[in-house]
Short mmCIF file of C-alpha atoms in Angstrom, two decimals:
data_model
loop_
_atom_site.label_atom_id
_atom_site.label_comp_id
_atom_site.label_asym_id
_atom_site.label_seq_id
_atom_site.Cartn_x
_atom_site.Cartn_y
_atom_site.Cartn_z
CA MET F 1 0.05 -0.05 0.01
CA PHE F 2 1.08 3.56 -0.63
CA THR F 3 -0.45 7.03 -0.39
CA GLY F 4 -1.74 8.97 -3.37
CA LEU F 5 -4.19 11.64 -4.51
CA LEU F 6 -7.08 9.82 -6.14
CA LEU F 7 -9.70 11.38 -8.35
CA THR F 8 -13.14 9.73 -8.52
CA ARG F 9 -16.29 10.86 -10.31
CA ALA F 10 -19.85 9.73 -9.99
CA ASP F 11 -21.88 10.09 -13.19
CA ASN F 12 -21.83 13.72 -14.30
CA ALA F 13 -20.84 15.17 -10.91
CA PRO F 14 -17.65 17.14 -10.41
CA PRO F 15 -14.58 15.00 -9.57
CA GLN F 16 -13.64 14.41 -5.91
CA ALA F 17 -10.03 14.53 -4.96
CA GLN F 18 -8.93 12.57 -1.84
CA VAL F 19 -5.54 11.61 -0.42
CA THR F 20 -5.94 7.91 0.32
CA ALA F 21 -4.13 4.55 0.59
CA ILE F 22 -3.74 2.78 -2.70
CA ASP F 23 -2.89 -0.84 -3.30
CA GLU F 24 0.20 -1.36 -5.57
CA ALA F 25 -1.86 -3.99 -7.48
CA SER F 26 -4.15 -1.21 -8.69
CA LEU F 27 -1.36 0.57 -10.61
CA PRO F 28 -1.74 0.41 -14.44
CA ALA F 29 0.50 -1.80 -16.52
CA GLY F 30 4.05 -0.69 -17.31
CA ASP F 31 7.63 -1.74 -17.60
CA VAL F 32 9.03 0.14 -14.65
CA LEU F 33 7.84 0.71 -11.08
CA VAL F 34 9.00 3.93 -9.63
CA GLN F 35 9.15 5.31 -6.01
CA VAL F 36 7.94 8.79 -6.60
CA ASP F 37 9.83 11.36 -4.39
CA TYR F 38 8.40 14.59 -5.79
CA SER F 39 5.78 15.84 -8.24
CA THR F 40 4.54 19.23 -9.08
CA LEU F 41 1.35 21.09 -9.78
CA ASN F 42 0.90 22.37 -13.36
CA TYR F 43 -1.84 24.23 -15.04
CA LYS F 44 -3.16 20.88 -16.52
CA ASP F 45 -3.09 19.31 -13.05
CA GLY F 46 -5.27 22.22 -11.80
CA LEU F 47 -7.79 21.46 -14.53
CA ALA F 48 -7.83 17.77 -13.68
CA ILE F 49 -8.12 18.18 -9.95
CA THR F 50 -10.80 20.81 -10.05
CA GLY F 51 -12.70 19.36 -13.03
CA LYS F 52 -12.65 22.80 -14.75
CA ALA F 53 -11.76 21.06 -18.10
CA PRO F 54 -12.23 17.44 -19.24
CA VAL F 55 -8.52 16.56 -19.28
CA VAL F 56 -8.96 13.27 -17.42
CA ARG F 57 -9.88 10.42 -19.77
CA SER F 58 -11.09 7.95 -17.19
CA TYR F 59 -11.72 7.48 -13.47
CA PRO F 60 -10.48 6.72 -10.92
CA MET F 61 -7.26 8.65 -11.80
CA VAL F 62 -4.08 9.72 -9.99
CA PRO F 63 -3.27 13.10 -11.39
CA GLY F 64 0.13 14.58 -11.83
CA ILE F 65 1.69 15.01 -15.33
CA ASP F 66 5.33 14.73 -14.07
CA PHE F 67 7.42 13.12 -11.34
CA ALA F 68 10.92 12.33 -10.30
CA GLY F 69 12.01 9.30 -8.23
CA ILE F 70 13.99 6.00 -7.95
CA VAL F 71 13.36 2.84 -9.89
CA LEU F 72 12.05 0.01 -7.68
CA GLU F 73 11.59 -2.65 -10.42
CA SER F 74 12.29 -2.71 -14.13
CA ARG F 75 11.56 -5.21 -16.88
CA ASP F 76 13.52 -3.03 -19.39
CA SER F 77 17.27 -3.19 -19.72
CA ARG F 78 17.60 0.61 -19.90
CA TYR F 79 16.77 1.01 -16.21
CA ARG F 80 17.79 -0.82 -13.15
CA LYS F 81 16.71 -0.73 -9.51
CA GLY F 82 18.13 2.38 -7.86
CA ASP F 83 18.28 4.50 -11.02
CA ALA F 84 17.07 8.03 -10.62
CA VAL F 85 14.50 9.04 -13.30
CA ILE F 86 12.23 11.90 -14.52
CA LEU F 87 8.95 11.61 -16.34
CA ASN F 88 6.98 14.37 -18.21
CA GLY F 89 3.86 14.03 -20.29
CA TRP F 90 2.79 11.05 -22.36
CA GLY F 91 -0.79 11.36 -21.00
CA VAL F 92 0.30 10.58 -17.46
CA GLY F 93 -2.20 12.04 -15.04
CA GLU F 94 -4.78 12.12 -17.81
CA SER F 95 -5.15 8.58 -19.27
CA HIS F 96 -2.44 6.87 -17.17
CA TRP F 97 -2.03 7.20 -13.47
CA GLY F 98 0.35 10.03 -12.68
CA GLY F 99 2.86 11.47 -10.23
CA LEU F 100 0.75 12.74 -7.34
CA ALA F 101 1.33 9.43 -5.39
CA GLN F 102 4.15 7.67 -3.77
CA LYS F 103 4.46 5.09 -6.54
CA ALA F 104 3.95 4.97 -10.33
CA ARG F 105 4.15 2.22 -12.94
CA VAL F 106 4.94 3.50 -16.37
CA LYS F 107 6.47 2.53 -19.74
CA ALA F 108 10.21 2.71 -19.84
CA ASP F 109 9.95 4.74 -23.13
CA TRP F 110 8.43 7.60 -21.11
CA LEU F 111 11.36 7.96 -18.71
CA VAL F 112 14.51 10.06 -18.86
CA PRO F 113 17.55 9.47 -16.68
CA MET F 114 18.22 12.10 -14.05
CA PRO F 115 21.14 14.27 -15.16
CA ALA F 116 24.30 14.21 -13.18
CA GLY F 117 24.27 16.67 -10.27
CA MET F 118 20.46 17.05 -10.35
CA THR F 119 18.23 15.96 -7.40
CA ALA F 120 14.54 14.83 -7.52
CA ALA F 121 13.52 17.95 -5.73
CA ARG F 122 15.40 20.24 -8.08
CA ALA F 123 14.10 18.38 -11.11
CA MET F 124 10.43 18.81 -10.07
CA SER F 125 11.11 22.41 -9.00
CA ILE F 126 11.81 22.81 -12.70
CA GLY F 127 9.14 20.37 -13.61
CA THR F 128 7.26 20.14 -16.86
CA ALA F 129 6.90 23.94 -16.98
CA GLY F 130 10.67 24.39 -16.88
CA TYR F 131 11.30 21.62 -19.29
CA THR F 132 8.75 23.21 -21.62
CA ALA F 133 10.54 26.57 -21.27
CA MET F 134 13.84 24.91 -22.21
CA LEU F 135 12.12 23.39 -25.31
CA CYS F 136 10.96 26.92 -26.20
CA VAL F 137 14.41 28.37 -25.84
CA MET F 138 15.81 25.48 -27.99
CA ALA F 139 13.18 26.22 -30.68
CA LEU F 140 14.18 29.81 -30.85
CA GLN F 141 17.83 28.93 -31.12
CA ALA F 142 17.14 26.37 -33.74
CA HIS F 143 15.58 29.15 -35.79
CA GLY F 144 18.73 31.28 -35.44
CA VAL F 145 17.57 33.76 -32.78
CA THR F 146 20.54 35.47 -31.13
CA PRO F 147 20.81 38.25 -28.39
CA GLU F 148 22.09 40.68 -31.03
CA GLN F 149 18.76 40.64 -32.85
CA GLY F 150 16.89 42.44 -30.14
CA PRO F 151 14.72 41.78 -27.09
CA VAL F 152 12.73 38.67 -26.49
CA LEU F 153 9.16 38.83 -25.00
CA VAL F 154 7.93 36.33 -22.45
CA THR F 155 4.18 36.22 -21.92
CA GLY F 156 2.60 34.67 -18.85
CA ALA F 157 5.74 35.84 -17.05
CA ASN F 158 4.69 34.86 -13.47
CA GLY F 159 3.63 31.31 -14.49
CA GLY F 160 5.82 28.30 -14.39
CA VAL F 161 6.81 28.34 -18.08
CA GLY F 162 7.25 32.09 -18.15
CA SER F 163 9.29 32.48 -15.01
CA ILE F 164 11.84 29.84 -16.09
CA ALA F 165 11.99 31.02 -19.62
CA ILE F 166 13.01 34.52 -18.30
CA ALA F 167 15.72 32.96 -16.23
CA LEU F 168 17.09 30.81 -19.09
CA LEU F 169 16.98 33.56 -21.70
CA ALA F 170 18.58 36.13 -19.40
CA ARG F 171 21.49 33.79 -18.67
CA LEU F 172 21.99 33.16 -22.41
CA GLY F 173 22.54 36.99 -22.88
CA PHE F 174 19.08 38.00 -24.11
CA GLU F 175 17.34 41.14 -23.16
CA VAL F 176 14.08 39.85 -21.77
CA HIS F 177 10.80 41.71 -21.71
CA ALA F 178 8.02 40.29 -19.60
CA ALA F 179 4.23 40.56 -19.90
CA THR F 180 2.29 39.78 -16.78
CA GLY F 181 -1.12 40.57 -15.11
CA ARG F 182 0.61 40.94 -11.80
CA MET F 183 2.71 44.03 -11.96
CA ASN F 184 3.12 43.85 -8.13
CA GLU F 185 5.54 40.92 -8.87
CA ALA F 186 7.85 43.29 -10.68
CA GLU F 187 10.80 42.74 -8.26
CA HIS F 188 10.51 39.05 -8.55
CA LEU F 189 10.54 39.14 -12.36
CA LYS F 190 13.53 41.41 -12.43
CA ALA F 191 15.34 39.08 -10.06
CA LEU F 192 14.81 36.31 -12.54
CA GLY F 193 16.33 38.51 -15.25
CA ALA F 194 13.60 40.48 -16.86
CA LYS F 195 14.76 43.98 -18.03
CA GLU F 196 11.42 45.51 -18.93
CA LEU F 197 7.85 44.71 -17.83
CA MET F 198 4.51 45.39 -19.41
CA ASP F 199 0.95 44.81 -18.36
CA ARG F 200 -0.62 41.90 -20.17
CA ALA F 201 -3.71 44.04 -20.82
CA ALA F 202 -1.81 45.64 -23.69
CA LEU F 203 -1.75 42.31 -25.49
CA ASN F 204 -4.96 40.44 -24.48
CA ALA F 205 -7.47 42.32 -26.59
CA PRO F 206 -8.07 42.39 -30.32
CA GLY F 207 -5.33 44.33 -32.10
CA LYS F 208 -4.20 45.31 -35.56
CA PRO F 209 -2.94 42.71 -37.98
CA LEU F 210 0.42 44.50 -38.11
CA GLN F 211 1.76 46.55 -35.30
CA LYS F 212 4.98 48.37 -34.39
CA GLU F 213 8.05 46.02 -34.56
CA ARG F 214 9.15 45.52 -30.92
CA TRP F 215 10.69 42.06 -30.31
CA ALA F 216 13.00 39.78 -32.18
CA ALA F 217 11.38 36.72 -30.65
CA ALA F 218 8.91 35.52 -28.01
CA VAL F 219 7.99 32.70 -25.77
CA ASP F 220 4.10 32.51 -25.38
CA SER F 221 2.12 30.25 -23.09
CA VAL F 222 -1.05 32.31 -23.42
CA GLY F 223 -2.46 31.89 -26.90
CA SER F 224 -5.57 33.63 -28.19
CA HIS F 225 -5.33 37.41 -28.73
CA THR F 226 -2.09 37.62 -26.90
CA LEU F 227 -0.35 35.30 -29.37
CA ALA F 228 -1.97 37.23 -32.26
CA ASN F 229 -0.69 40.50 -30.93
CA VAL F 230 2.76 39.13 -30.31
CA CYS F 231 2.99 37.85 -33.94
CA ALA F 232 1.89 41.23 -35.14
CA SER F 233 4.58 42.99 -33.11
CA LEU F 234 7.70 40.86 -33.94
CA LYS F 235 10.54 42.31 -35.96
CA TYR F 236 11.10 41.21 -39.51
CA GLY F 237 12.12 37.52 -39.45
CA GLY F 238 11.01 37.20 -35.78
CA VAL F 239 10.18 33.87 -34.15
CA VAL F 240 7.65 32.97 -31.50
CA ALA F 241 7.69 29.67 -29.61
CA ALA F 242 4.09 28.88 -28.73
CA CYS F 243 3.38 26.36 -25.95
CA GLY F 244 0.22 27.19 -24.17
CA LEU F 245 -3.37 28.36 -24.10
CA ALA F 246 -3.89 30.12 -20.77
CA GLN F 247 -6.05 32.80 -22.47
CA GLY F 248 -7.53 30.47 -25.05
CA MET F 249 -7.10 27.89 -27.76
CA ASP F 250 -8.13 30.18 -30.56
CA LEU F 251 -5.79 32.31 -32.65
CA PRO F 252 -7.60 35.37 -34.00
CA ALA F 253 -4.71 36.46 -36.27
CA SER F 254 -4.11 37.33 -39.91
CA VAL F 255 -1.42 36.02 -42.19
CA ALA F 256 0.09 39.53 -42.49
CA PRO F 257 2.99 38.92 -40.04
CA PHE F 258 3.92 35.71 -41.81
CA ILE F 259 3.84 36.91 -45.43
CA LEU F 260 4.94 40.49 -44.99
CA ARG F 261 7.56 40.23 -42.17
CA GLY F 262 8.61 36.57 -42.48
CA VAL F 263 7.52 35.79 -38.94
CA THR F 264 7.79 32.22 -37.81
CA LEU F 265 5.26 30.52 -35.48
CA ALA F 266 7.06 27.65 -33.84
CA GLY F 267 4.83 25.22 -32.01
CA VAL F 268 6.38 23.48 -28.95
CA ASP F 269 4.90 20.24 -27.66
CA SER F 270 6.26 18.85 -24.28
CA VAL F 271 3.94 15.92 -24.07
CA MET F 272 5.01 13.75 -27.02
CA ALA F 273 8.48 15.17 -27.61
CA PRO F 274 11.00 12.49 -28.67
CA TYR F 275 13.47 11.14 -26.25
CA ALA F 276 16.57 12.80 -27.79
CA ARG F 277 15.00 16.31 -27.41
CA ARG F 278 13.79 15.51 -23.89
CA ALA F 279 17.23 14.32 -22.70
CA GLN F 280 18.93 17.37 -24.26
CA ALA F 281 16.50 19.63 -22.59
CA TRP F 282 17.07 18.12 -19.21
CA GLU F 283 20.87 18.09 -19.56
CA ARG F 284 20.77 21.71 -20.47
CA LEU F 285 18.55 22.58 -17.51
CA ALA F 286 21.06 20.87 -15.23
CA ARG F 287 23.88 22.94 -16.61
CA GLU F 288 22.15 26.33 -17.33
CA LEU F 289 19.62 26.94 -14.67
CA PRO F 290 21.25 27.83 -11.27
CA ALA F 291 19.89 26.06 -8.26
CA ASP F 292 19.35 29.27 -6.33
CA VAL F 293 17.12 30.54 -9.15
CA VAL F 294 15.06 27.39 -8.97
CA GLU F 295 14.68 27.55 -5.19
CA ALA F 296 13.67 31.19 -5.13
CA ASN F 297 10.94 30.47 -7.71
CA THR F 298 9.41 27.41 -5.92
CA GLU F 299 6.84 26.81 -3.22
CA THR F 300 6.89 23.39 -1.60
CA ILE F 301 3.53 21.78 -0.42
CA LYS F 302 2.32 18.50 1.00
CA LEU F 303 0.21 16.08 -1.01
CA ALA F 304 -2.83 16.87 1.03
CA ASP F 305 -2.45 20.59 0.12
CA ALA F 306 -2.67 19.88 -3.64
CA PRO F 307 -6.52 20.27 -4.19
CA ALA F 308 -6.54 23.75 -2.55
CA VAL F 309 -3.43 24.98 -4.26
CA ALA F 310 -4.70 23.53 -7.62
CA ALA F 311 -7.72 25.91 -7.30
CA LYS F 312 -5.44 28.86 -6.55
CA LEU F 313 -3.37 28.02 -9.53
CA LEU F 314 -6.33 28.27 -11.89
CA GLN F 315 -7.18 31.65 -10.43
CA GLY F 316 -3.76 33.04 -11.16
CA GLN F 317 -2.85 33.31 -7.52
CA VAL F 318 0.30 31.12 -7.63
CA ARG F 319 3.76 32.54 -8.52
CA GLY F 320 6.38 30.34 -10.18
CA ARG F 321 6.56 26.62 -9.38
CA VAL F 322 4.75 24.38 -6.98
CA LEU F 323 6.75 21.39 -5.72
CA VAL F 324 4.76 18.49 -4.19
CA ASP F 325 6.56 16.38 -1.67
CA VAL F 326 4.51 13.19 -1.95
CA LYS F 327 6.33 11.64 1.06
CA SER F 328 4.80 14.15 3.44
#
């Protein structure tokens, strides 16, 4: 038996979240059994736990789209008992029991070895949000974006993806501009590396198809009108790495930025990204993201606190990353 956060749902009623004892025999099939040490709360976890969106495919479900821990059993030659591992995505916490529990059984293909020098707590303080932020940085670099070309905008700056994107870009020498709905967090964002702040209200309403050229590139986790306005405001040849939909899934834009300014819209998917890209992202995070930056951007909670914090997360009341100690 082990402890986990279990979501249940009766008919069409909202899901119920309860920390409870779970029998190991109840775990879904997989090649590797992992002792989970830490998980996180991401936006998608908030949707799953509160039932605000139908992200959970079946019930009962253990939410948690990522985790870090130690291999207990493995039927795959790539992993042995005692190996430290990380998991992000692959439908875990949606269609396959996830990380908000003390044990998880998953496919070996879904795991990534823990990079040298990184702990489980640090890995999950970075979490899927930080891993996604690194994928966005890698996408900008793959399209040739350099600091000399001009400032880079990060939207949703106080969120998990945004905050770590700011830290990564600043340490790579970029001038980072941050768009946020919480201007009272200005000092925190500047400490992460933001040089200029703007209120998100300037971006989240309908705008002109082409606007003043302001940024060489952008990392966007918001979508909808925000992403449309960002595209319209990029410099000639600019690139935006789009990875989220906090404002909406729609994209009310025109083709003007793409055919008149050569703008590139680069989609970033963290859920099904291939192993080589995942491993590269985690190796870079271990090297390029200082531990003190991660710690200052992280709140640690107990497993029992997850439902209440999930609701706050969806209301935009959580800054940075939420680390869940599933052992407590």
